[in-house]
Coordinates of C-alpha atoms in Angstrom, one line a residue:
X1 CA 56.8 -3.9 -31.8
X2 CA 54.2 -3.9 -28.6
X3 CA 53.2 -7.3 -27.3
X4 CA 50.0 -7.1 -28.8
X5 CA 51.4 -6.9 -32.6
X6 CA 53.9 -9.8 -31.0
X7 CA 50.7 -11.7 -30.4
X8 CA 48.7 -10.9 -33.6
X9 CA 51.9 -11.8 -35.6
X10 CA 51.9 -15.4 -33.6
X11 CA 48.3 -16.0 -34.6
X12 CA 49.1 -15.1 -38.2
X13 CA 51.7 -17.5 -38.5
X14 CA 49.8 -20.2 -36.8
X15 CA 47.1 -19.4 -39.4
X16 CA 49.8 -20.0 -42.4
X17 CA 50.8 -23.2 -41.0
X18 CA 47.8 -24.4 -40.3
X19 CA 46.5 -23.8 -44.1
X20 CA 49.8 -25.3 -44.8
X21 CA 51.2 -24.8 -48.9
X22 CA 47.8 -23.9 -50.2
X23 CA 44.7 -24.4 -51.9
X24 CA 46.3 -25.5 -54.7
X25 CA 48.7 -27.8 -53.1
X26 CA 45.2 -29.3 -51.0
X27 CA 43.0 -29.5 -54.1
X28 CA 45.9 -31.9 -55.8
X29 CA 45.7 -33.9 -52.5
X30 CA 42.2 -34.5 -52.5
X31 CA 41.9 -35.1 -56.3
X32 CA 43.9 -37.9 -55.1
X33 CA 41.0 -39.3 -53.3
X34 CA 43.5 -38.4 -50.2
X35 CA 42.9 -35.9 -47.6
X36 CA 44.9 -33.3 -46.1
X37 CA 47.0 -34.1 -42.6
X38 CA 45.7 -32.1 -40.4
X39 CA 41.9 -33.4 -41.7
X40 CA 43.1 -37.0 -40.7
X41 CA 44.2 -35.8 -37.1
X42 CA 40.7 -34.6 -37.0
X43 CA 39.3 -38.1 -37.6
X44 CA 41.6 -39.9 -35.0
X45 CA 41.3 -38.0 -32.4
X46 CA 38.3 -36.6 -29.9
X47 CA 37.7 -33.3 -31.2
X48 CA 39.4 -30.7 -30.3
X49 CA 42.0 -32.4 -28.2
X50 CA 45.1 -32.0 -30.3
X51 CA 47.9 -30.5 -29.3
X52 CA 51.1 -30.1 -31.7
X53 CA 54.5 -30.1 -30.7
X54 CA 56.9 -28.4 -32.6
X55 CA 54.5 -26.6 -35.5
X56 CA 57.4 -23.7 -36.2
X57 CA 60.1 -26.2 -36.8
X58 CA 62.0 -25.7 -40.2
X59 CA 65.0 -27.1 -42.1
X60 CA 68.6 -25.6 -42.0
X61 CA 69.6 -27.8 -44.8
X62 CA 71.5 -25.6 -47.6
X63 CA 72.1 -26.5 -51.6
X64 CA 70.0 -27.8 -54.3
X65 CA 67.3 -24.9 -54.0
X66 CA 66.6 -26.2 -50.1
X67 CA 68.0 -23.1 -48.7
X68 CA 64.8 -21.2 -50.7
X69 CA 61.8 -23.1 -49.5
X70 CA 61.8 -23.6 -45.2
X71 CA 58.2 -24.5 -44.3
X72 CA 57.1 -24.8 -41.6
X73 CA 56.7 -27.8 -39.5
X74 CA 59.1 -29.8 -42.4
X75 CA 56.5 -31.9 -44.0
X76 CA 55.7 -33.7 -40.6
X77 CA 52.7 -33.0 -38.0
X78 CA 53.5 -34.3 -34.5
X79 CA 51.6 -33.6 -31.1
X80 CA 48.9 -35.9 -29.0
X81 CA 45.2 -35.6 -28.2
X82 CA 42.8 -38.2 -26.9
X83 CA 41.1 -41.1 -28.4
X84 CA 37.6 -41.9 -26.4
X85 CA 39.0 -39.8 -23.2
X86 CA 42.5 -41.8 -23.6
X87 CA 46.0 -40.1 -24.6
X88 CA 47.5 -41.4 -27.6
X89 CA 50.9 -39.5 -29.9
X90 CA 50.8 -39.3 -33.4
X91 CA 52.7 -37.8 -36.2
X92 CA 51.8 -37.6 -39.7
X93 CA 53.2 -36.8 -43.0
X94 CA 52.4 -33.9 -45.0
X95 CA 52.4 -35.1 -48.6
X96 CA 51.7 -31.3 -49.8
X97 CA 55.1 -30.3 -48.4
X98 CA 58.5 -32.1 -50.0
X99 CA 56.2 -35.1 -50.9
X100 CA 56.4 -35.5 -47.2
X101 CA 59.7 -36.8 -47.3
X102 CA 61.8 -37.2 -44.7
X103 CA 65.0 -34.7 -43.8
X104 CA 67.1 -34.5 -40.6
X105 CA 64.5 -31.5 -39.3
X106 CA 61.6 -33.9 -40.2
X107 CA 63.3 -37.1 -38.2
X108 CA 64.2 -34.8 -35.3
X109 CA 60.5 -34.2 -34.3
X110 CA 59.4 -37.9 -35.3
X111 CA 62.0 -38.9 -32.8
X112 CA 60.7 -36.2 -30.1
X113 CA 57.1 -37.5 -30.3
X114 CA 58.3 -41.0 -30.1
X115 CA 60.2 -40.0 -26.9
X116 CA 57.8 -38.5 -25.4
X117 CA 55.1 -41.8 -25.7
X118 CA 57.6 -44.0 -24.4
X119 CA 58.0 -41.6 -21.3
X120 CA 54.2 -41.5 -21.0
X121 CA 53.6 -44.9 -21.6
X122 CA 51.1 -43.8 -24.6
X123 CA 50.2 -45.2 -28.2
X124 CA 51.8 -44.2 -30.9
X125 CA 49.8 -43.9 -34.0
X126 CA 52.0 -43.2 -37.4
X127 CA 49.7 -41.3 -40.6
X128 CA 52.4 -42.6 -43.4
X129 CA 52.0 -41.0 -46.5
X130 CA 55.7 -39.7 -47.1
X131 CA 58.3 -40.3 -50.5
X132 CA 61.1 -41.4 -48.2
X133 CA 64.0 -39.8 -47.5
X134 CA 64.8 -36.6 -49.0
X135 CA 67.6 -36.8 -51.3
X136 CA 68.8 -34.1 -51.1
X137 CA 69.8 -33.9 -47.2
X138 CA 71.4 -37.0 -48.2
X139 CA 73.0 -39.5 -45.9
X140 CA 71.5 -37.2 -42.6
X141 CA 68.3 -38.3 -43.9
X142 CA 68.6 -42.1 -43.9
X143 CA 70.1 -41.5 -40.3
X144 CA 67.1 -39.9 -39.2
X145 CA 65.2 -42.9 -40.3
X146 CA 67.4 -45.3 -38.3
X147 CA 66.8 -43.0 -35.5
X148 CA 62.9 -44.5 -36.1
X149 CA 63.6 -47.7 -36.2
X150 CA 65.6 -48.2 -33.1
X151 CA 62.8 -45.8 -31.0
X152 CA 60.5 -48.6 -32.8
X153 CA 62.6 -51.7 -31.0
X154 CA 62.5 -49.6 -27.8
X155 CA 58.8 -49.1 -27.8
X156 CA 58.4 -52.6 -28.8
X157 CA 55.9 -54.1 -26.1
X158 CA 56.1 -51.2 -24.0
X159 CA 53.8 -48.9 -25.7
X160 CA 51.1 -50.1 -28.9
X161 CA 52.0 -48.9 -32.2
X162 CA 49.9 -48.7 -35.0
X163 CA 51.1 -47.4 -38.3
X164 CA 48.1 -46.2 -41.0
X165 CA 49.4 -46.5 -44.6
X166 CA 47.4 -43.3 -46.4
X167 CA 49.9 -42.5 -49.1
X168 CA 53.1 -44.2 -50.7
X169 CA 55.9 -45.9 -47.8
X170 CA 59.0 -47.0 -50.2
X171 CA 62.3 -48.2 -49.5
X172 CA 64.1 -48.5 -46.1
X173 CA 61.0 -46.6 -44.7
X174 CA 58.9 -49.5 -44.8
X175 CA 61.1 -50.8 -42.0
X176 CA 59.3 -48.9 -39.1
X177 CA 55.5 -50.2 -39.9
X178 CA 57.0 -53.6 -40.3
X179 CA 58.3 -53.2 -36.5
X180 CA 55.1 -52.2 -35.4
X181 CA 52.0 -53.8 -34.1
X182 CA 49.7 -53.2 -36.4
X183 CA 49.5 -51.7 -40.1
X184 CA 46.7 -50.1 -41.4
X185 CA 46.3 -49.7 -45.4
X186 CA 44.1 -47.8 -48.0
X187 CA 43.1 -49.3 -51.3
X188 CA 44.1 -47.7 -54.4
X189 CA 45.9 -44.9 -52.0
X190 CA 48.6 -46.5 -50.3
X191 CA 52.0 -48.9 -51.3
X192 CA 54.4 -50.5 -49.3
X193 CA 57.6 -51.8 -51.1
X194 CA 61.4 -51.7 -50.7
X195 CA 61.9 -51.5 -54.3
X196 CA 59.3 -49.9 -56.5
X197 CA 58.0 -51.4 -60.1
X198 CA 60.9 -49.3 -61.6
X199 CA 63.5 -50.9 -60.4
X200 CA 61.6 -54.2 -60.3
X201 CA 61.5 -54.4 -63.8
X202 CA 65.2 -53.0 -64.7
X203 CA 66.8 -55.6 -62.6
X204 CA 64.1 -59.1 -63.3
X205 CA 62.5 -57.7 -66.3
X206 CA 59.0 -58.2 -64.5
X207 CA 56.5 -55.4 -65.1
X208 CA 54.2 -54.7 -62.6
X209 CA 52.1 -51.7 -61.2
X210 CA 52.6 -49.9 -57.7
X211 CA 49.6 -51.4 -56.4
X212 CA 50.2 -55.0 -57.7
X213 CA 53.3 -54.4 -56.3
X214 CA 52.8 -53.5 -53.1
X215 CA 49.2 -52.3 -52.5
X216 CA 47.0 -53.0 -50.1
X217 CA 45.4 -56.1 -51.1
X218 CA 48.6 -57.1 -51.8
X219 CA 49.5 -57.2 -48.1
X220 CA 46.6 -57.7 -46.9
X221 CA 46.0 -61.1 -48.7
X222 CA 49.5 -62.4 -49.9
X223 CA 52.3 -61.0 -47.9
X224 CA 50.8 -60.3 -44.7
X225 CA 52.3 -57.2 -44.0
X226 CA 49.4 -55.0 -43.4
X227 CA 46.3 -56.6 -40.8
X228 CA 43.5 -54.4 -41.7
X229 CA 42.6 -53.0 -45.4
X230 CA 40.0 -50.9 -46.0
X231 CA 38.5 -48.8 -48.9
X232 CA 38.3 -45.6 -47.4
X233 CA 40.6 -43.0 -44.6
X234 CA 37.2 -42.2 -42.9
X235 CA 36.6 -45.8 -42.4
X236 CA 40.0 -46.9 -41.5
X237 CA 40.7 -44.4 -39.2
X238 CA 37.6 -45.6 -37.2
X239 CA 39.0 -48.5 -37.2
X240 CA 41.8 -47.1 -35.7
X241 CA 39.6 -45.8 -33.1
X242 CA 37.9 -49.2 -32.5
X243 CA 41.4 -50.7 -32.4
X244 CA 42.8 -48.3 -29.6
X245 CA 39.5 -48.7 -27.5
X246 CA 40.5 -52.3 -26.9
X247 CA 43.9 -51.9 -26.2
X248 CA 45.7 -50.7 -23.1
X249 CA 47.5 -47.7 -22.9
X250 CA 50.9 -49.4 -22.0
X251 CA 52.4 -52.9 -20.8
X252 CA 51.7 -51.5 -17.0
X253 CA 48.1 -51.9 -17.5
X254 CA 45.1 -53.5 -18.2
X255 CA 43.3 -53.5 -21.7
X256 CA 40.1 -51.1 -20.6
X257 CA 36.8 -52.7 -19.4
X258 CA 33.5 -51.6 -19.7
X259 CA 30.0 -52.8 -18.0
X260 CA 28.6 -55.4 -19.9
X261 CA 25.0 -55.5 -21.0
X262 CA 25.2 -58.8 -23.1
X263 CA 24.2 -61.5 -20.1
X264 CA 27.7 -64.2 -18.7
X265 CA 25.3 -66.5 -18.4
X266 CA 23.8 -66.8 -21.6
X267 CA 23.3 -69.6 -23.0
X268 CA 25.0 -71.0 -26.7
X269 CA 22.0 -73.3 -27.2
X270 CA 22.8 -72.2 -31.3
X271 CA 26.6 -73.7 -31.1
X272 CA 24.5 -77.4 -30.7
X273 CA 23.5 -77.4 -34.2
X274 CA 26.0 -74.7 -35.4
X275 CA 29.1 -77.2 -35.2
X276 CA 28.7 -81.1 -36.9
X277 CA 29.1 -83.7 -35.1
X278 CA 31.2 -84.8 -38.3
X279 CA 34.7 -84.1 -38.0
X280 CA 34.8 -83.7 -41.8
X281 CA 31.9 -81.6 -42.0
X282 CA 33.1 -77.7 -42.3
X283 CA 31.6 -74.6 -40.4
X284 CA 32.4 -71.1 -39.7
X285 CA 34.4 -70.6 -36.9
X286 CA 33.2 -67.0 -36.9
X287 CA 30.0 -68.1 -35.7
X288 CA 31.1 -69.8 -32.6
X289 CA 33.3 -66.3 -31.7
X290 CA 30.2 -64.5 -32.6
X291 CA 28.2 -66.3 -30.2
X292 CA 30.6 -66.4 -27.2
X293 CA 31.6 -63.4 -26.8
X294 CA 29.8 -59.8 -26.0
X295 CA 26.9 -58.6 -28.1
X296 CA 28.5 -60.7 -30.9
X297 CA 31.4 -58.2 -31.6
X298 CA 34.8 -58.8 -32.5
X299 CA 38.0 -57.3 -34.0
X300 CA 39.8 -59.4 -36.9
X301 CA 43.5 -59.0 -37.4
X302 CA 44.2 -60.2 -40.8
X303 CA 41.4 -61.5 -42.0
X304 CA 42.7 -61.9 -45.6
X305 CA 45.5 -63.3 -44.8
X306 CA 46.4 -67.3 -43.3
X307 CA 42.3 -67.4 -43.4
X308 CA 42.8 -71.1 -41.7
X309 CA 43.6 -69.7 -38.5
X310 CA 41.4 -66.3 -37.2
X311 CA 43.5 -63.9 -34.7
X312 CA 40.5 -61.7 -32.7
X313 CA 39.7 -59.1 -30.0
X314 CA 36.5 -59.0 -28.5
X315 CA 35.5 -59.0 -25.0
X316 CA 34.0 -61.4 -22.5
X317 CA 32.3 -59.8 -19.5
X318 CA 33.0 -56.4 -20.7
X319 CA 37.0 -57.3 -20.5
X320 CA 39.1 -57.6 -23.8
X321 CA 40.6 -61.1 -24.5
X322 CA 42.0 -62.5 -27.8
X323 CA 41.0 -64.9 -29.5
X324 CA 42.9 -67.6 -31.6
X325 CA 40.9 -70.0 -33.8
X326 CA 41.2 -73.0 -36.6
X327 CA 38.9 -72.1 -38.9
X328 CA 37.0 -75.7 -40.2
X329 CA 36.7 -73.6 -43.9
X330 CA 40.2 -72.3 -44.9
X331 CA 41.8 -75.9 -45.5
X332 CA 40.0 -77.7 -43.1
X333 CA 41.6 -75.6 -40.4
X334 CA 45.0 -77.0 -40.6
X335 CA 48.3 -75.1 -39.5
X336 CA 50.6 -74.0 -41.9
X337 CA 53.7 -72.1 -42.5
X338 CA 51.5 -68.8 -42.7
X339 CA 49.2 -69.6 -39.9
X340 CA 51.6 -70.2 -37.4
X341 CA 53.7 -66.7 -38.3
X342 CA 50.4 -65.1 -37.9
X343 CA 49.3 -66.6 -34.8
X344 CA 52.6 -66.9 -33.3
X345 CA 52.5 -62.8 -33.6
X346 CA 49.1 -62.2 -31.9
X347 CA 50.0 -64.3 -29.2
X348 CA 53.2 -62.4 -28.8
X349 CA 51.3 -58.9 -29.2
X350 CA 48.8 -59.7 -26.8
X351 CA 50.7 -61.2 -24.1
X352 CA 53.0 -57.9 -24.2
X353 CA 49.9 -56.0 -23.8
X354 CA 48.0 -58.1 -21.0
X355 CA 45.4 -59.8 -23.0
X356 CA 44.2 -62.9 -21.7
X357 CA 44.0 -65.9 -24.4
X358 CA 41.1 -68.0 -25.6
X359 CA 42.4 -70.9 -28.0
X360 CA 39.6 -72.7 -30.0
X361 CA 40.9 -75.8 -31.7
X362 CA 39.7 -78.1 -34.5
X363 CA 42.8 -78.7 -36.0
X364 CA 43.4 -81.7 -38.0
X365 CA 47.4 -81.1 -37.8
X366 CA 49.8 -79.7 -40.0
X367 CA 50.0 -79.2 -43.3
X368 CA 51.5 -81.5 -45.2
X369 CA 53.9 -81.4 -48.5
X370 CA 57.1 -80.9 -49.9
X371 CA 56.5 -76.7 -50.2
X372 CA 55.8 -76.5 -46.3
X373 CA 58.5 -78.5 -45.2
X374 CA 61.8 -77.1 -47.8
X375 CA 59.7 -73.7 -46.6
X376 CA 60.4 -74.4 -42.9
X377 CA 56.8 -75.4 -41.2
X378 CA 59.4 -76.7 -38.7
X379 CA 61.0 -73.3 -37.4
X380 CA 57.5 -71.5 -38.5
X381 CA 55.7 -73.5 -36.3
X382 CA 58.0 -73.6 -33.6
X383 CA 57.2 -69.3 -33.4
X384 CA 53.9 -70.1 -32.3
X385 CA 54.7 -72.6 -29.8
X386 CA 57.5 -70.5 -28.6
X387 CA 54.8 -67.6 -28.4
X388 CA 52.5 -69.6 -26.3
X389 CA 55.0 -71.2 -24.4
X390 CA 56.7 -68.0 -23.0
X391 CA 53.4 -66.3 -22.9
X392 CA 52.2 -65.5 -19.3
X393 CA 48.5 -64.0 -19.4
X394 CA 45.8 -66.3 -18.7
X395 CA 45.2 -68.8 -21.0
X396 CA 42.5 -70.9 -21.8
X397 CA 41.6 -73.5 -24.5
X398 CA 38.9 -75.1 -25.5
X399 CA 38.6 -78.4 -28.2
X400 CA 35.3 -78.6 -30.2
X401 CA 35.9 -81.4 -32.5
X402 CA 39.6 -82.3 -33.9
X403 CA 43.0 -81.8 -31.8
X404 CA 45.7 -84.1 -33.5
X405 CA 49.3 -84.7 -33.7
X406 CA 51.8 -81.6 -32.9
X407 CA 49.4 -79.3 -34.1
X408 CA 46.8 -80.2 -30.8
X409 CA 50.9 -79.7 -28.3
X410 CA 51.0 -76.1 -30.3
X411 CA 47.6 -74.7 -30.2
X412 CA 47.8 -74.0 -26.2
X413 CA 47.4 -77.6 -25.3
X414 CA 47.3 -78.1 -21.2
X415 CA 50.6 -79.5 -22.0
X416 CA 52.3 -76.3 -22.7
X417 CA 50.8 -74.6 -20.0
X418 CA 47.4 -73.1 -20.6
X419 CA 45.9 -72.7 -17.5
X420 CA 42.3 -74.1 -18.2
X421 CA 41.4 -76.9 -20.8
X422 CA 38.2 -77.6 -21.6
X423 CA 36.4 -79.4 -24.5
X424 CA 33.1 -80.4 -26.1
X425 CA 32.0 -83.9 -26.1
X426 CA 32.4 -83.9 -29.3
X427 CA 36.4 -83.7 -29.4
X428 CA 39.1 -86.3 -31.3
X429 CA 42.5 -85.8 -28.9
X430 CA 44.7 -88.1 -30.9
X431 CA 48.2 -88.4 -32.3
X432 CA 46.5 -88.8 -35.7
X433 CA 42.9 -89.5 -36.9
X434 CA 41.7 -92.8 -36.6
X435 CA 42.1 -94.2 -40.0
X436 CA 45.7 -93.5 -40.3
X437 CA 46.3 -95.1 -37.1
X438 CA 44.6 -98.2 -38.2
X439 CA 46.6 -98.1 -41.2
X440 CA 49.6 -97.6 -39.6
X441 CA 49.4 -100.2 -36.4
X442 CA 47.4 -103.1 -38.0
X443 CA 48.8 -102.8 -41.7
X444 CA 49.9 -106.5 -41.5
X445 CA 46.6 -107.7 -40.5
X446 CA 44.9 -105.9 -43.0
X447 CA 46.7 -106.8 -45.8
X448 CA 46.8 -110.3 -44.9
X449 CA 42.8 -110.6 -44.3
X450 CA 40.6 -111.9 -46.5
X451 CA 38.2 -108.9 -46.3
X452 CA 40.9 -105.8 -45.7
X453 CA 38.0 -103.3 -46.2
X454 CA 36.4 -104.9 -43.5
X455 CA 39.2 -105.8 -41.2
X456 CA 40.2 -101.8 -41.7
X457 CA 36.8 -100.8 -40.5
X458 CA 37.3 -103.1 -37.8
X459 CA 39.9 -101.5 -36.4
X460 CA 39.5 -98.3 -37.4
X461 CA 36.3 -98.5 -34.9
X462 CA 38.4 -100.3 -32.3
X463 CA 40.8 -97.4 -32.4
X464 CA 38.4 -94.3 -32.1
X465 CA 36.4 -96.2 -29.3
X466 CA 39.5 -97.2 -27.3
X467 CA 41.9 -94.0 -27.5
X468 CA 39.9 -91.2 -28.9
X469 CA 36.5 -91.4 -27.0
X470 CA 35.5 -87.9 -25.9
X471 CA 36.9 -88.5 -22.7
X472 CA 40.4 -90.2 -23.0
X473 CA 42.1 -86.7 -22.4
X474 CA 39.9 -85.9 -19.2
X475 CA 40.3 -88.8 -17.6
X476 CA 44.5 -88.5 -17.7
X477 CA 44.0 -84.8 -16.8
X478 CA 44.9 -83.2 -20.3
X479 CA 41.2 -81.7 -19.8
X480 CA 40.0 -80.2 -17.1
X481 CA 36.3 -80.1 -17.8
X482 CA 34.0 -81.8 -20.8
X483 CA 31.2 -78.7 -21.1
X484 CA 27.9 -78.3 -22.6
X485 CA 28.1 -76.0 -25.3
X486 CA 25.5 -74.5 -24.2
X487 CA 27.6 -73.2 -21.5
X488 CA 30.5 -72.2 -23.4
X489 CA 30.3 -68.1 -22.7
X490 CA 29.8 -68.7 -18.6
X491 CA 32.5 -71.8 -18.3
X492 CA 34.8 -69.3 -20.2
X493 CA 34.0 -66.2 -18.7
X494 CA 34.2 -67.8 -15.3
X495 CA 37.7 -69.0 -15.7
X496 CA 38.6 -65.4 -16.9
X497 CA 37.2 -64.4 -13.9
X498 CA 39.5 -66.3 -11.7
X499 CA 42.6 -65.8 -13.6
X500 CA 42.3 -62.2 -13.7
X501 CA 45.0 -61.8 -11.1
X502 CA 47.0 -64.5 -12.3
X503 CA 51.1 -63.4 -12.0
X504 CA 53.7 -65.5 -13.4
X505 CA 57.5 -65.1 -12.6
X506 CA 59.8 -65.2 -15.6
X507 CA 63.3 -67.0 -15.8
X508 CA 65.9 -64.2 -15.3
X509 CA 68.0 -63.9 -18.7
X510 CA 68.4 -61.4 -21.0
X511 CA 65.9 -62.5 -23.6
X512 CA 65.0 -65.7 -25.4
X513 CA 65.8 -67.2 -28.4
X514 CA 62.9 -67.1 -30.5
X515 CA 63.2 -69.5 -33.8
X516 CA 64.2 -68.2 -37.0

């Protein structure tokens, strides 16, 4: 055979694979309301920039009919391209091919293309829509998968990793999203659980559906296991997109800027009437972030999820920050078990990945009850005052109205080392609010007066004017600035500004020892 039949006999098989099974195998995908692998590579990256590693690949496994059917690429298409200009990996599942499960040839080139983004010091972006490990390979198969999971640990704040749910993820597979930053999910499409309804209801007797189970509203709202849900793959996986555009491309670098067009020194003349006086008046935090921070837009993680605390990225001068929020409308913006796992996380993320901080606080404390504390509020709380305490990008925070208690120490209080502390003149720094103080420290005098509704007023009044004036925490040097409102955006991006080649040493040990 001349070189020329050598070549047209390569570009016939390339053809084959990239068809993959068939038409009839792609026509059951898409009456799925799913589409094909290589059509989802298409939507995440720049077009035309793909370039697969590995198409030819093929199993060697033998018995139970495997020995008949070799496709190529086993199930699993791996390679990089470019998001916006930028490199990023990704592998994804071929449901049309062994139900995309996963076999030791499958694993091998998962593990390649993980390899290869930690030597670049790439993204790693995971298309899941696989049946878990194929049974038939047997125990090789669940080794392949561990083979995952530890490249996961490796990558772990070295590289981002964003796994995109688009098709069932079952058993000890659901592992590697879970160690990843971020998790993506499709409504109706995608499931994440470790034992499906099947086995549910043989062993508890409970009958439930895969997507009550472990859909994506499911995780998005009640678990917490997936930070963005959306209706759609053409919609999440520009999300995706969006997502990747604010991050950097490893823990050596910086998150990418851009030229701003949206004004530092605009004024928040809005925030004066958007936020009540009132400390027991609600709002929507949302509409302070949309006001500070560039042409009003901003990145969610987990929006449905611990809604009285919002995790963001946005940017500020054209540079990305994150943003961690009470949010006055979700419980009155207390912290709770689920808050502080979900803020302690984003802090962590973003300080990996170079992201400076922005606190907002109007936190009235913890929550209180019998269910937080037997549920550990103490060791859940502690996560996100470990994350901010070990955190060492720059860090600023800013009180618009309530900062009690131990809640006020964990939100990035000066305290715990946040480099820049400024607040409203309209912010409560106390170990409680004012009434329970009264209550607590003249309980004796009010009981015994002859007017204890009146004596309690009293010194309620006494209390707030003495120790929780708007500038008791300045003037001991727990603030470092009382600022207009007005002036939020240029106070904070001006403090960026000069933090932006802020370098903290870390203690030499072999890790910490985060809480439990």
């Amino acid at each position: 055979m001349s070189t020329r039949e050598r070549v047209a006999e390569l570009h016939e098989i390339r053809e084959r694979i990239r068809q993959g099974p068939g038409d009839k195998a792609t026509e059951a995908q898409h009456a799925k309301g799913k589409l094909t692998v290589r059509e989802r590579i298409g939507l995440l990256l720049d077009e035309g920039s793909f370039h697969e590693v590995e198409p030819f690949r093929r199993h060697r496994a033998q018995g139970f009919g495997l020995e008949a059917k070799r496709p190529y690429t086993d199930g699993v298409i791996t390679g990089w391209g470019t998001v916006h200009g930028r490199t990023v990996f990704v592998y994804a599942h071929d449901f049309r091919i062994f139900g995309g499960a996963l076999g030791e040839a499958h694993a091998q080139k998962i593990h390649k293309i993980m390899d290869m983004a930690i030597a670049a010091g790439a993204p790693l972006v995971s298309l899941n829509d696989g049946a878990g490990a194929r049974i038939q390979e047997g125990v090789t198969a669940l080794a392949g998968y561990g083979g995952i999971f530890r490249r996961n640990t490796d990558a772990s704040g070295v590289i981002p990793q964003i796994s995109v749910m688009l098709g069932p993820c079952a058993g000890g597979a659901a592992y590697s999203p879970a160690l990843t930053d971020f998790v993506f999910m499709v409504r109706e499409t995608s499931q994440m659980f470790v034992t499906g309804p099947d086995v549910v209801q043989a062993v508890t007797g409970e009958k439930i559906s895969q997507n009550g189970l472990g859909g994506a509203d499911v995780h998005s709202s009640v678990s917490g296991v997936a930070h963005f849900v959306h209706d759609d793959e053409r919609s999440c996986l520009e999300e995706v997109r969006y997502l990747l555009s604010l991050l950097p491309q490893n823990n050596r670098e910086e998150p990418p800027a851009r030229s701003a067009d949206d004004p530092v020194e605009r004024r928040n003349d809005s925030l004066l009437d958007l936020v009540p006086a009132d400390g027991n008046r609600p709002y929507d935090m949302r509409e302070v972030i949309e006001e500070v921070v560039d042409d009003g837009e901003y990145l969610e993680v987990g929006e449905r999820w611990a809604t009285n605390v919002i995790c963001a990225l946005a940017r500020v001068d054209g540079h990305v920050v994150a943003l961690i929020a009470n949010q006055p409308q979700s419980l009155a913006g207390v912290l709770d078990i689920d808050a502080s796992a979900k803020a302690g996380r984003f802090v962590q993320t973003c300080d990996a990945f170079n992201i400076p901080l922005i606190t907002l606080l109007d936190v009235p404390g913890f929550l209180p009850g019998v269910d937080q504390e037997h549920g550990g509020i103490i060791r859940h709380g502690a996560k996100l005052l470990y994350a901010y305490c070990a955190a060492t990008v720059p860090r600023i925070s800013l009180i618009l109205r309530k900062a009690y208690g131990g809640a006020y120490i964990v939100m990035d209080s000066r305290s715990i080392g946040a480099d820049l502390a400024y607040a409203w003149p309209t912010n409560e720094i106390a170990v409680m609010g004012a009434e329970g103080a009264a209550n607590v420290i003249f309980r004796r005098e009010i009981t015994g007066a002859e007017d204890p509704e009146a004596m309690r007023a009293q010194r309620i009044k006494e209390y707030r004017s003495e120790l929780m004036h708007p500038y008791y925490g300045a003037e001991r040097g727990l603030v470092d600035d009382i600022i207009d409102p007005a002036d939020t955006r240029a106070v904070l991006a001006a403090g960026l500004a000069m933090l932006r080649a802020k370098h903290a040493e870390l203690p030499s040990r072999k890790h910490g020892n985060q809480p439990m």
